[in-house]
Every structure is written in C-alpha cells, then in structure tokens.
Amino acid sequence: MKRIGLIVNPIAGMGGRVGLKGTDGADILAKARQMGARPEANDKTKLALSGLQSPDAVFIAAPGAMGADTLQALGLEHEVLAMSLGDETTPADTTKALELMLEKELDLVVFSGGDGTARQVAEVIGDKGLPAIGIPAGVKIHSSVYAMRPAAAGEMIARFIAADEVETMLAEVMDIDEELFREDVVSAKLYGYLTIPSFEEFQRSKASGGETDRDTSYAIAETVIDNMDPDVFYLVGPGSTTVPIMELLEQPYTLLGFDVVKDGRLIHKDANEEVLLDIKQQGPIKLILSVIGGQGYLLGRGNQQLSPAVLKGLDKTDFIVVASNDKIRLLEGRPLLLDSGSPEIDALLRGYHRLVVGPDRYYVYPAE
C-alpha cells in the first residue's frame, strides 16, 4: 500500500485570470478577490486525481481546501493531518503540513500550486530524497518539478502507485520576482531541487535512443572526469547534471553552490566568491557549468558566486558546459544566456561554446 501526501495551495493561480500574474502576498490576493478571481487549484487537483481508482494507495492530506476536501469529493481513501487552518491558508500552513507528513513514512508527495508552492516543498523535503510530483495550478510554472498538465500528473501518480520500483532524478525549483513579472520583466532564480520520478513521457520529452536523462547525466559525468587534468582546479557549479560528477568522484557536494575539485579530490565544498578568488590565485581553473532553468542561463542564475572578478581572464576554453538532452530540447534553438554582471565579460564569452551532451558526444551551441 503506497502512502501519498497531498497538499493543495487553494489560492494558486487566482491572479492569472484577472491579469495579476500571481498571488504572492496578502495584498495581491485581496486585490485578486476584489477583481472577481476565484480559486482554481482544487479544480485542477480533481482533474489530476479523478482517474485514480487504485485500492493500493492511501492519501495523507492537509485538511479542508488544502487537500482533504478534494479527496472526499472524489471518494479516495485518505487520512487527514491533525492541524487547524485559518480563514486564509498561508505558507506556514504548507510548511506545517509537510513537516507532519514527514512523520507518516510517505512514498510520494503530491502538491498542487505554482513555483511559490514548489519552493516551500523544496525547503522542507528537498534534501530528504522523497519523490514528489507537482500538479500545475499556479500562474508561474517555471519549475521542472511539475507535470505538463494536470491530467499528466494524474497519469504519473497512477504509474507510481502501480510500480514496484521507480527511478528518480533531480529537478530544478525555479521562481521569478512577481513585481518585476508584472512589469513584463522575467527574472528567474534557482531555489533548490526536488526528487521526481523519471517519467519522461509525461513530464518531458524522451531522450533519444531510449536513454533517460539520468543515464545521460552519468555518461556526461564519466566523459568530464576522463578528461580532467590533475593540475587544474575544477569549479563544479550547481545543477542536476553536475551532481553525477561529484557522485562518481565519491566526493561530498552541495546542490546550490560551487565545489572545488583537484586531482579527483574535494578541495573546498560550497565555495563563495572569496574562496574562488583565492583558488584562482593558486593555479589554473576551469568551470564546470550546467544550463540553469528553461530559459537557458549559463551565467547569472544560480551561480552568482562567479563574479566578474572570478571570471576575469577566462575565455570559452575554460568553460566545460554539461547539458542533458532534455535541456537542449527545452531551449528550442534559443541561445544560452549570459548575465555575469559585466557587459565586457559577457561580450568576451559570447559566441559558440562546446557542450558535453553524452558519452564522448558534444554539441557546439551559441551563447549571448
């Protein structure tokens, strides 16, 4: 019997229909209601779960509009967490529900919302290795932890319930600044990672040749390691595609920072700008970077430790860019983006970069 946690952010997506581009903050939520916005997240959650008839799962749900009401309406077996809610749900309610769920020995967490909800989920369970599936219900969906549509999320949940074992992979949790978004400026930031099932046919395009992106990431890692120079300091940046490098080296690592490696050994974990500048003085460095987010940032999103001072004097040959088939497909031919904080450095790094995309396989891809 699989045990599945369910959390619904009942106000997710309310700002979309009335053009508010999100509902972060009490003031914006109140404005959305004044403009006639109505809750939609539970409708989308019902759409996702309506096809589930499995006796092999029990849901552990947050009370009321945060999950239990939807399960009750669908007749799905569930237990309700012992917690109380106010008139309006808050981020603290989501955090509390997740913390209580961690005591229930869950197999999977299902959450319905947008990028703000994904951030909260990642903050609580991101380092637990507990698989999660996101039902897209918010205005902002930049995180790859969500299914492409609610019905696809339901298919993924059903497949998870039926499977004896499920391969998993790390997926990025991204969010944007809503105030800038309302001014038509998209400023996305990497906030963490969640473990998701490797169900590419539902959540993302299949990798070519039948390989999953997980398989490809380890093949990429082997290629990078085989070509490492023992006299060079390698600055291994954040990203799910760089994690296998540290795993195959059997070295500790951080998900959201830079780890410095030389001759196969960890020199410094989670190095900040000051440490990177010190390493730069000790010998030659090369950067191992992944492509961040669906927009395809190479610099400036999730790797701000690479300040203009760290980047000064480097050229494209000092960049080792790793990218899965999925990331390349998501770009749809758009160039990688550079936002180092220095127009001069961005200008020097524009042009074609060599991407490691598989076992001894490379693409030449533009950045601007």
mmCIF file of C-alpha atoms in Angstrom:
data_model
loop_
_atom_site.group_PDB
_atom_site.id
_atom_site.type_symbol
_atom_site.label_atom_id
_atom_site.label_comp_id
_atom_site.label_asym_id
_atom_site.label_seq_id
_atom_site.Cartn_x
_atom_site.Cartn_y
_atom_site.Cartn_z
ATOM 1 C CA MET A 1 0.000 0.000 0.000
ATOM 2 C CA LYS A 2 1.581 3.257 -1.146
ATOM 3 C CA ARG A 3 1.264 6.271 1.148
ATOM 4 C CA ILE A 4 0.920 9.555 -0.706
ATOM 5 C CA GLY A 5 0.906 13.019 0.800
ATOM 6 C CA LEU A 6 -1.325 15.640 -0.830
ATOM 7 C CA ILE A 7 -1.056 19.399 -0.381
ATOM 8 C CA VAL A 8 -3.104 21.908 -2.357
ATOM 9 C CA ASN A 9 -2.356 25.617 -2.350
ATOM 10 C CA PRO A 10 -6.013 26.700 -2.732
ATOM 11 C CA ILE A 11 -5.182 30.247 -3.839
ATOM 12 C CA ALA A 12 -2.642 29.222 -6.503
ATOM 13 C CA GLY A 13 -3.498 30.577 -9.941
ATOM 14 C CA MET A 14 -6.142 33.041 -8.756
ATOM 15 C CA GLY A 15 -4.265 36.037 -10.131
ATOM 16 C CA GLY A 16 -3.974 34.650 -13.652
ATOM 17 C CA ARG A 17 -7.496 35.207 -14.964
ATOM 18 C CA VAL A 18 -7.530 38.801 -13.693
ATOM 19 C CA GLY A 19 -4.090 39.610 -15.094
ATOM 20 C CA LEU A 20 -2.170 39.894 -11.815
ATOM 21 C CA LYS A 21 0.483 37.302 -12.778
ATOM 22 C CA GLY A 22 0.471 35.583 -9.413
ATOM 23 C CA THR A 23 -0.941 35.764 -5.886
ATOM 24 C CA ASP A 24 2.180 36.133 -3.746
ATOM 25 C CA GLY A 25 1.343 38.359 -0.790
ATOM 26 C CA ALA A 26 -1.869 39.175 1.096
ATOM 27 C CA ASP A 27 -2.372 42.491 -0.710
ATOM 28 C CA ILE A 28 -2.259 40.898 -4.159
ATOM 29 C CA LEU A 29 -4.592 38.100 -3.048
ATOM 30 C CA ALA A 30 -7.102 40.653 -1.728
ATOM 31 C CA LYS A 31 -6.884 42.576 -4.983
ATOM 32 C CA ALA A 32 -7.449 39.397 -6.976
ATOM 33 C CA ARG A 33 -10.601 38.656 -4.995
ATOM 34 C CA GLN A 34 -11.844 42.225 -5.485
ATOM 35 C CA MET A 35 -11.392 41.770 -9.236
ATOM 36 C CA GLY A 36 -13.525 38.644 -9.206
ATOM 37 C CA ALA A 37 -10.859 35.937 -9.119
ATOM 38 C CA ARG A 38 -11.991 32.530 -7.922
ATOM 39 C CA PRO A 39 -9.969 29.577 -6.613
ATOM 40 C CA GLU A 40 -8.993 27.086 -9.300
ATOM 41 C CA ALA A 41 -6.313 24.896 -7.714
ATOM 42 C CA ASN A 42 -8.742 22.328 -6.306
ATOM 43 C CA ASP A 43 -10.490 22.020 -9.670
ATOM 44 C CA LYS A 44 -7.144 21.217 -11.286
ATOM 45 C CA THR A 45 -6.310 18.803 -8.484
ATOM 46 C CA LYS A 46 -9.616 16.994 -9.053
ATOM 47 C CA LEU A 47 -8.817 16.794 -12.753
ATOM 48 C CA ALA A 48 -5.464 15.210 -11.942
ATOM 49 C CA LEU A 49 -6.821 12.684 -9.440
ATOM 50 C CA SER A 50 -10.208 11.884 -10.981
ATOM 51 C CA GLY A 51 -8.891 8.863 -12.863
ATOM 52 C CA LEU A 52 -7.368 7.195 -9.795
ATOM 53 C CA GLN A 53 -9.311 4.165 -8.616
ATOM 54 C CA SER A 54 -6.434 2.231 -7.089
ATOM 55 C CA PRO A 55 -7.000 0.333 -3.833
ATOM 56 C CA ASP A 56 -3.218 0.206 -3.474
ATOM 57 C CA ALA A 57 -2.779 3.729 -2.134
ATOM 58 C CA VAL A 58 -3.893 5.869 0.753
ATOM 59 C CA PHE A 59 -3.543 9.638 0.768
ATOM 60 C CA ILE A 60 -2.345 11.657 3.749
ATOM 61 C CA ALA A 61 -3.903 15.076 3.251
ATOM 62 C CA ALA A 62 -3.813 18.526 4.701
ATOM 63 C CA PRO A 63 -7.308 19.453 5.964
ATOM 64 C CA GLY A 64 -10.083 21.265 4.125
ATOM 65 C CA ALA A 65 -9.245 23.183 0.974
ATOM 66 C CA MET A 66 -5.600 22.169 1.275
ATOM 67 C CA GLY A 67 -6.375 18.633 0.109
ATOM 68 C CA ALA A 68 -8.909 16.695 2.159
ATOM 69 C CA ASP A 69 -11.960 18.316 0.534
ATOM 70 C CA THR A 70 -10.872 17.208 -2.931
ATOM 71 C CA LEU A 71 -10.157 13.628 -1.812
ATOM 72 C CA GLN A 72 -13.517 13.484 -0.049
ATOM 73 C CA ALA A 73 -15.295 14.694 -3.197
ATOM 74 C CA LEU A 74 -13.543 12.037 -5.292
ATOM 75 C CA GLY A 75 -14.137 9.234 -2.787
ATOM 76 C CA LEU A 76 -10.430 8.441 -2.471
ATOM 77 C CA GLU A 77 -9.191 6.791 0.717
ATOM 78 C CA HIS A 78 -7.368 9.271 2.903
ATOM 79 C CA GLU A 79 -6.267 10.325 6.348
ATOM 80 C CA VAL A 80 -6.383 13.976 7.454
ATOM 81 C CA LEU A 81 -3.497 15.628 9.240
ATOM 82 C CA ALA A 82 -4.213 16.917 12.731
ATOM 83 C CA MET A 83 -3.797 20.639 12.150
ATOM 84 C CA SER A 84 -6.082 23.654 12.009
ATOM 85 C CA LEU A 85 -6.419 26.288 9.273
ATOM 86 C CA GLY A 86 -7.493 29.919 9.393
ATOM 87 C CA ASP A 87 -9.840 31.683 7.001
ATOM 88 C CA GLU A 88 -6.968 32.060 4.503
ATOM 89 C CA THR A 89 -4.216 29.484 4.099
ATOM 90 C CA THR A 90 -0.645 30.695 4.465
ATOM 91 C CA PRO A 91 2.853 29.477 3.544
ATOM 92 C CA ALA A 92 3.230 28.489 7.199
ATOM 93 C CA ASP A 93 0.310 26.059 6.755
ATOM 94 C CA THR A 94 2.102 24.377 3.851
ATOM 95 C CA THR A 95 5.297 24.077 5.868
ATOM 96 C CA LYS A 96 3.433 22.659 8.864
ATOM 97 C CA ALA A 97 1.596 20.114 6.729
ATOM 98 C CA LEU A 98 4.819 18.933 5.100
ATOM 99 C CA GLU A 99 6.546 18.583 8.456
ATOM 100 C CA LEU A 100 3.655 16.459 9.749
ATOM 101 C CA MET A 101 3.734 14.367 6.575
ATOM 102 C CA LEU A 102 7.394 13.542 7.092
ATOM 103 C CA GLU A 103 6.328 11.693 10.235
ATOM 104 C CA LYS A 104 3.999 9.452 8.192
ATOM 105 C CA GLU A 105 6.599 7.418 6.216
ATOM 106 C CA LEU A 106 5.354 8.573 2.832
ATOM 107 C CA ASP A 107 6.287 7.087 -0.535
ATOM 108 C CA LEU A 108 5.388 10.201 -2.544
ATOM 109 C CA VAL A 109 4.359 13.832 -2.058
ATOM 110 C CA VAL A 110 1.856 15.360 -4.497
ATOM 111 C CA PHE A 111 1.402 19.114 -4.406
ATOM 112 C CA SER A 112 -0.798 21.446 -6.403
ATOM 113 C CA GLY A 113 0.235 25.053 -6.936
ATOM 114 C CA GLY A 114 2.825 27.155 -8.688
ATOM 115 C CA ASP A 115 6.502 27.979 -8.284
ATOM 116 C CA GLY A 116 5.982 29.527 -4.854
ATOM 117 C CA THR A 117 4.452 26.269 -3.638
ATOM 118 C CA ALA A 118 7.306 24.272 -5.157
ATOM 119 C CA ARG A 119 9.788 26.467 -3.269
ATOM 120 C CA GLN A 120 8.081 25.696 0.038
ATOM 121 C CA VAL A 121 8.013 21.971 -0.697
ATOM 122 C CA ALA A 122 11.712 22.017 -1.609
ATOM 123 C CA GLU A 123 12.608 23.869 1.585
ATOM 124 C CA VAL A 124 11.087 21.098 3.697
ATOM 125 C CA ILE A 125 11.713 17.880 1.744
ATOM 126 C CA GLY A 126 14.313 18.845 -0.856
ATOM 127 C CA ASP A 127 17.136 17.112 0.996
ATOM 128 C CA LYS A 128 15.116 14.037 2.016
ATOM 129 C CA GLY A 129 15.162 12.185 -1.302
ATOM 130 C CA LEU A 130 11.381 11.775 -1.073
ATOM 131 C CA PRO A 131 9.843 11.722 -4.578
ATOM 132 C CA ALA A 132 7.380 14.475 -5.450
ATOM 133 C CA ILE A 133 5.007 15.257 -8.320
ATOM 134 C CA GLY A 134 3.652 18.739 -8.957
ATOM 135 C CA ILE A 135 0.166 19.391 -10.333
ATOM 136 C CA PRO A 136 0.398 22.674 -12.274
ATOM 137 C CA ALA A 137 -2.159 25.099 -10.822
ATOM 138 C CA GLY A 138 -0.310 28.394 -10.449
ATOM 139 C CA VAL A 139 0.286 31.392 -12.697
ATOM 140 C CA LYS A 140 4.051 30.934 -12.572
ATOM 141 C CA ILE A 141 5.244 27.484 -13.647
ATOM 142 C CA HIS A 142 8.983 27.721 -14.338
ATOM 143 C CA SER A 143 9.987 24.705 -12.253
ATOM 144 C CA SER A 144 10.534 21.346 -13.940
ATOM 145 C CA VAL A 145 9.007 19.531 -10.943
ATOM 146 C CA TYR A 146 5.544 19.982 -12.472
ATOM 147 C CA ALA A 147 3.788 17.760 -14.949
ATOM 148 C CA MET A 148 2.964 19.398 -18.249
ATOM 149 C CA ARG A 149 -0.766 19.462 -17.364
ATOM 150 C CA PRO A 150 -2.981 18.189 -14.516
ATOM 151 C CA ALA A 151 -4.081 15.060 -16.379
ATOM 152 C CA ALA A 152 -0.447 14.103 -16.982
ATOM 153 C CA ALA A 153 0.219 14.466 -13.255
ATOM 154 C CA GLY A 154 -2.596 12.003 -12.605
ATOM 155 C CA GLU A 155 -1.062 9.526 -15.044
ATOM 156 C CA MET A 156 2.285 9.878 -13.296
ATOM 157 C CA ILE A 157 0.714 9.271 -9.879
ATOM 158 C CA ALA A 158 -1.098 6.173 -11.148
ATOM 159 C CA ARG A 159 2.094 4.815 -12.640
ATOM 160 C CA PHE A 160 3.988 5.474 -9.410
ATOM 161 C CA ILE A 161 1.343 3.579 -7.418
ATOM 162 C CA ALA A 162 1.479 0.599 -9.771
ATOM 163 C CA ALA A 163 5.282 0.350 -9.967
ATOM 164 C CA ASP A 164 7.337 -1.888 -7.687
ATOM 165 C CA GLU A 165 10.353 0.378 -8.109
ATOM 166 C CA VAL A 166 10.657 3.836 -9.632
ATOM 167 C CA GLU A 167 13.819 5.526 -10.864
ATOM 168 C CA THR A 168 14.141 9.124 -9.735
ATOM 169 C CA MET A 169 16.035 12.212 -10.785
ATOM 170 C CA LEU A 170 16.622 15.740 -9.503
ATOM 171 C CA ALA A 171 14.559 18.575 -10.953
ATOM 172 C CA GLU A 172 15.041 22.315 -10.574
ATOM 173 C CA VAL A 173 12.801 24.522 -8.461
ATOM 174 C CA MET A 174 12.731 27.974 -10.045
ATOM 175 C CA ASP A 175 10.743 31.081 -9.160
ATOM 176 C CA ILE A 176 10.510 34.598 -10.505
ATOM 177 C CA ASP A 177 10.077 38.027 -8.963
ATOM 178 C CA GLU A 178 6.320 38.722 -9.258
ATOM 179 C CA GLU A 179 6.684 42.502 -9.054
ATOM 180 C CA LEU A 180 9.111 42.511 -11.981
ATOM 181 C CA PHE A 181 6.920 39.970 -13.788
ATOM 182 C CA ARG A 182 4.017 42.431 -13.633
ATOM 183 C CA GLU A 183 6.277 44.877 -15.431
ATOM 184 C CA ASP A 184 6.956 42.207 -18.101
ATOM 185 C CA VAL A 185 10.457 41.532 -16.784
ATOM 186 C CA VAL A 186 11.198 37.856 -16.160
ATOM 187 C CA SER A 187 13.891 37.418 -13.505
ATOM 188 C CA ALA A 188 14.113 33.747 -12.566
ATOM 189 C CA LYS A 189 16.206 32.285 -9.766
ATOM 190 C CA LEU A 190 17.168 28.736 -8.852
ATOM 191 C CA TYR A 191 15.959 27.942 -5.318
ATOM 192 C CA GLY A 192 16.671 24.248 -4.987
ATOM 193 C CA TYR A 193 15.846 20.781 -6.220
ATOM 194 C CA LEU A 194 13.218 18.134 -5.689
ATOM 195 C CA THR A 195 13.404 14.429 -6.388
ATOM 196 C CA ILE A 196 10.889 13.428 -9.056
ATOM 197 C CA PRO A 197 10.062 10.136 -10.807
ATOM 198 C CA SER A 198 11.893 9.656 -14.117
ATOM 199 C CA PHE A 199 8.695 9.575 -16.153
ATOM 200 C CA GLU A 200 9.929 11.486 -19.212
ATOM 201 C CA GLU A 201 6.975 10.581 -21.426
ATOM 202 C CA PHE A 202 4.726 12.555 -19.103
ATOM 203 C CA GLN A 203 6.890 15.346 -17.733
ATOM 204 C CA ARG A 204 9.395 15.956 -20.513
ATOM 205 C CA SER A 205 10.489 14.769 -23.934
ATOM 206 C CA LYS A 206 12.050 11.325 -24.171
ATOM 207 C CA ALA A 207 15.792 11.275 -24.607
ATOM 208 C CA SER A 208 16.977 9.956 -27.937
ATOM 209 C CA GLY A 209 17.969 6.324 -28.287
ATOM 210 C CA GLY A 210 15.810 5.237 -25.345
ATOM 211 C CA GLU A 211 18.181 6.675 -22.745
ATOM 212 C CA THR A 212 16.767 8.651 -19.837
ATOM 213 C CA ASP A 213 18.289 11.961 -18.877
ATOM 214 C CA ARG A 214 19.514 10.240 -15.713
ATOM 215 C CA ASP A 215 21.507 7.764 -17.825
ATOM 216 C CA THR A 216 22.818 10.582 -19.972
ATOM 217 C CA SER A 217 23.901 12.640 -16.958
ATOM 218 C CA TYR A 218 26.126 9.837 -15.685
ATOM 219 C CA ALA A 219 27.580 9.290 -19.143
ATOM 220 C CA ILE A 220 28.315 13.027 -19.312
ATOM 221 C CA ALA A 221 29.984 12.827 -15.894
ATOM 222 C CA GLU A 222 32.242 9.974 -16.992
ATOM 223 C CA THR A 223 33.303 11.961 -20.058
ATOM 224 C CA VAL A 224 34.122 15.026 -17.951
ATOM 225 C CA ILE A 225 36.092 13.014 -15.384
ATOM 226 C CA ASP A 226 38.056 11.139 -18.055
ATOM 227 C CA ASN A 227 39.263 14.472 -19.439
ATOM 228 C CA MET A 228 40.209 16.141 -16.151
ATOM 229 C CA ASP A 229 43.755 17.484 -15.808
ATOM 230 C CA PRO A 230 45.212 16.658 -12.359
ATOM 231 C CA ASP A 231 46.940 20.058 -12.217
ATOM 232 C CA VAL A 232 43.753 22.092 -12.766
ATOM 233 C CA PHE A 233 41.249 23.290 -10.168
ATOM 234 C CA TYR A 234 37.720 22.464 -11.340
ATOM 235 C CA LEU A 235 34.898 24.669 -10.064
ATOM 236 C CA VAL A 236 31.864 22.387 -10.207
ATOM 237 C CA GLY A 237 28.725 24.502 -10.293
ATOM 238 C CA PRO A 238 25.117 23.816 -9.270
ATOM 239 C CA GLY A 239 22.727 21.753 -11.333
ATOM 240 C CA SER A 240 21.282 18.263 -11.540
ATOM 241 C CA THR A 241 23.608 17.490 -14.466
ATOM 242 C CA THR A 242 26.746 18.250 -12.436
ATOM 243 C CA VAL A 243 25.756 16.162 -9.401
ATOM 244 C CA PRO A 244 26.779 12.828 -11.037
ATOM 245 C CA ILE A 245 30.316 14.199 -11.459
ATOM 246 C CA MET A 246 30.711 14.534 -7.699
ATOM 247 C CA GLU A 247 28.944 11.229 -7.096
ATOM 248 C CA LEU A 248 31.249 9.318 -9.438
ATOM 249 C CA LEU A 249 34.257 11.003 -7.818
ATOM 250 C CA GLU A 250 32.776 9.848 -4.476
ATOM 251 C CA GLN A 251 33.193 13.321 -3.020
ATOM 252 C CA PRO A 252 30.810 15.381 -0.844
ATOM 253 C CA TYR A 253 28.965 18.120 -2.720
ATOM 254 C CA THR A 254 26.450 20.930 -2.438
ATOM 255 C CA LEU A 255 23.430 21.260 -4.707
ATOM 256 C CA LEU A 256 23.262 25.050 -4.840
ATOM 257 C CA GLY A 257 26.890 26.154 -4.715
ATOM 258 C CA PHE A 258 30.346 25.550 -6.126
ATOM 259 C CA ASP A 259 32.572 22.653 -5.113
ATOM 260 C CA VAL A 260 36.279 22.895 -5.945
ATOM 261 C CA VAL A 261 37.949 19.684 -7.099
ATOM 262 C CA LYS A 262 41.587 18.968 -7.980
ATOM 263 C CA ASP A 263 43.032 15.595 -8.975
ATOM 264 C CA GLY A 264 39.722 13.918 -8.168
ATOM 265 C CA ARG A 265 39.574 15.231 -4.591
ATOM 266 C CA LEU A 266 37.345 17.840 -2.977
ATOM 267 C CA ILE A 267 39.367 20.925 -2.072
ATOM 268 C CA HIS A 268 36.502 23.105 -0.881
ATOM 269 C CA LYS A 269 32.765 22.477 -0.577
ATOM 270 C CA ASP A 270 30.243 25.261 -1.242
ATOM 271 C CA ALA A 271 32.861 27.879 -2.088
ATOM 272 C CA ASN A 272 31.843 31.540 -2.113
ATOM 273 C CA GLU A 273 33.331 34.306 -4.261
ATOM 274 C CA GLU A 274 36.176 34.941 -1.808
ATOM 275 C CA VAL A 275 37.234 31.294 -1.815
ATOM 276 C CA LEU A 276 37.006 31.087 -5.610
ATOM 277 C CA LEU A 277 39.235 34.140 -5.962
ATOM 278 C CA ASP A 278 41.775 32.535 -3.612
ATOM 279 C CA ILE A 279 41.689 29.276 -5.611
ATOM 280 C CA LYS A 280 42.226 31.258 -8.785
ATOM 281 C CA GLN A 281 45.499 32.580 -7.368
ATOM 282 C CA GLN A 282 46.734 29.054 -6.635
ATOM 283 C CA GLY A 283 46.652 27.682 -10.174
ATOM 284 C CA PRO A 284 44.679 27.290 -13.406
ATOM 285 C CA ILE A 285 40.913 26.884 -13.071
ATOM 286 C CA LYS A 286 38.144 25.560 -15.257
ATOM 287 C CA LEU A 287 34.419 25.952 -14.709
ATOM 288 C CA ILE A 288 32.010 23.028 -14.957
ATOM 289 C CA LEU A 289 28.584 24.556 -15.509
ATOM 290 C CA SER A 290 25.118 23.273 -16.297
ATOM 291 C CA VAL A 291 22.341 25.119 -18.067
ATOM 292 C CA ILE A 292 20.023 26.668 -15.450
ATOM 293 C CA GLY A 293 16.276 26.846 -15.936
ATOM 294 C CA GLY A 294 14.100 26.584 -19.010
ATOM 295 C CA GLN A 295 15.382 29.946 -20.218
ATOM 296 C CA GLY A 296 18.876 28.502 -20.593
ATOM 297 C CA TYR A 297 21.096 30.644 -18.383
ATOM 298 C CA LEU A 298 24.781 29.790 -18.399
ATOM 299 C CA LEU A 299 25.785 32.683 -16.115
ATOM 300 C CA GLY A 300 23.774 34.827 -13.739
ATOM 301 C CA ARG A 301 21.112 32.439 -12.435
ATOM 302 C CA GLY A 302 22.013 30.133 -9.579
ATOM 303 C CA ASN A 303 25.764 30.654 -9.965
ATOM 304 C CA GLN A 304 26.275 34.246 -8.840
ATOM 305 C CA GLN A 305 29.411 33.177 -6.964
ATOM 306 C CA LEU A 306 31.066 33.591 -10.369
ATOM 307 C CA SER A 307 31.507 37.331 -10.029
ATOM 308 C CA PRO A 308 33.183 39.425 -12.734
ATOM 309 C CA ALA A 309 36.367 39.251 -10.630
ATOM 310 C CA VAL A 310 36.315 35.434 -10.711
ATOM 311 C CA LEU A 311 35.544 35.379 -14.440
ATOM 312 C CA LYS A 312 38.151 37.974 -15.402
ATOM 313 C CA GLY A 313 40.847 36.488 -17.611
ATOM 314 C CA LEU A 314 38.885 33.356 -18.506
ATOM 315 C CA ASP A 315 37.766 32.524 -22.021
ATOM 316 C CA LYS A 316 35.419 29.982 -23.576
ATOM 317 C CA THR A 317 38.061 27.231 -23.415
ATOM 318 C CA ASP A 318 37.896 27.454 -19.613
ATOM 319 C CA PHE A 319 34.192 26.521 -19.632
ATOM 320 C CA ILE A 320 33.028 22.914 -19.524
ATOM 321 C CA VAL A 321 29.282 23.104 -20.141
ATOM 322 C CA VAL A 322 27.233 19.981 -19.447
ATOM 323 C CA ALA A 323 23.684 19.693 -20.734
ATOM 324 C CA SER A 324 21.175 16.872 -20.896
ATOM 325 C CA ASN A 325 19.153 16.114 -23.988
ATOM 326 C CA ASP A 326 16.106 17.476 -22.183
ATOM 327 C CA LYS A 327 17.718 20.854 -21.533
ATOM 328 C CA ILE A 328 18.775 21.164 -25.166
ATOM 329 C CA ARG A 329 15.244 20.361 -26.324
ATOM 330 C CA LEU A 330 13.695 22.884 -23.944
ATOM 331 C CA LEU A 331 15.810 25.650 -25.468
ATOM 332 C CA GLU A 332 14.197 25.055 -28.882
ATOM 333 C CA GLY A 333 17.211 26.547 -30.625
ATOM 334 C CA ARG A 334 17.427 29.650 -28.423
ATOM 335 C CA PRO A 335 20.963 30.635 -27.375
ATOM 336 C CA LEU A 336 22.349 30.182 -23.894
ATOM 337 C CA LEU A 337 22.137 33.380 -21.862
ATOM 338 C CA LEU A 338 24.991 35.284 -20.207
ATOM 339 C CA ASP A 339 24.362 37.691 -17.336
ATOM 340 C CA SER A 340 27.648 37.842 -15.438
ATOM 341 C CA GLY A 341 27.136 41.380 -14.182
ATOM 342 C CA SER A 342 29.809 42.703 -16.525
ATOM 343 C CA PRO A 343 28.889 43.658 -20.119
ATOM 344 C CA GLU A 344 32.567 43.388 -21.051
ATOM 345 C CA ILE A 345 32.878 39.821 -19.797
ATOM 346 C CA ASP A 346 29.564 38.841 -21.383
ATOM 347 C CA ALA A 347 30.862 40.214 -24.691
ATOM 348 C CA LEU A 348 34.061 38.150 -24.411
ATOM 349 C CA LEU A 349 32.126 34.965 -23.689
ATOM 350 C CA ARG A 350 29.546 35.390 -26.450
ATOM 351 C CA GLY A 351 29.757 33.003 -29.338
ATOM 352 C CA TYR A 352 29.868 29.238 -29.586
ATOM 353 C CA HIS A 353 30.567 27.005 -26.602
ATOM 354 C CA ARG A 354 31.215 23.276 -26.668
ATOM 355 C CA LEU A 355 28.599 21.367 -24.661
ATOM 356 C CA VAL A 356 29.147 17.859 -23.317
ATOM 357 C CA VAL A 357 25.852 16.099 -24.031
ATOM 358 C CA GLY A 358 26.680 12.402 -23.742
ATOM 359 C CA PRO A 359 29.444 9.788 -23.683
ATOM 360 C CA ASP A 360 32.132 11.476 -25.773
ATOM 361 C CA ARG A 361 29.368 13.435 -27.521
ATOM 362 C CA TYR A 362 29.499 17.186 -27.963
ATOM 363 C CA TYR A 363 27.374 19.985 -29.385
ATOM 364 C CA VAL A 364 28.601 23.402 -30.428
ATOM 365 C CA TYR A 365 25.993 25.848 -29.174
ATOM 366 C CA PRO A 366 25.722 29.664 -29.147
ATOM 367 C CA ALA A 367 25.617 31.883 -26.061
ATOM 368 C CA GLU A 368 24.772 35.565 -25.918
#
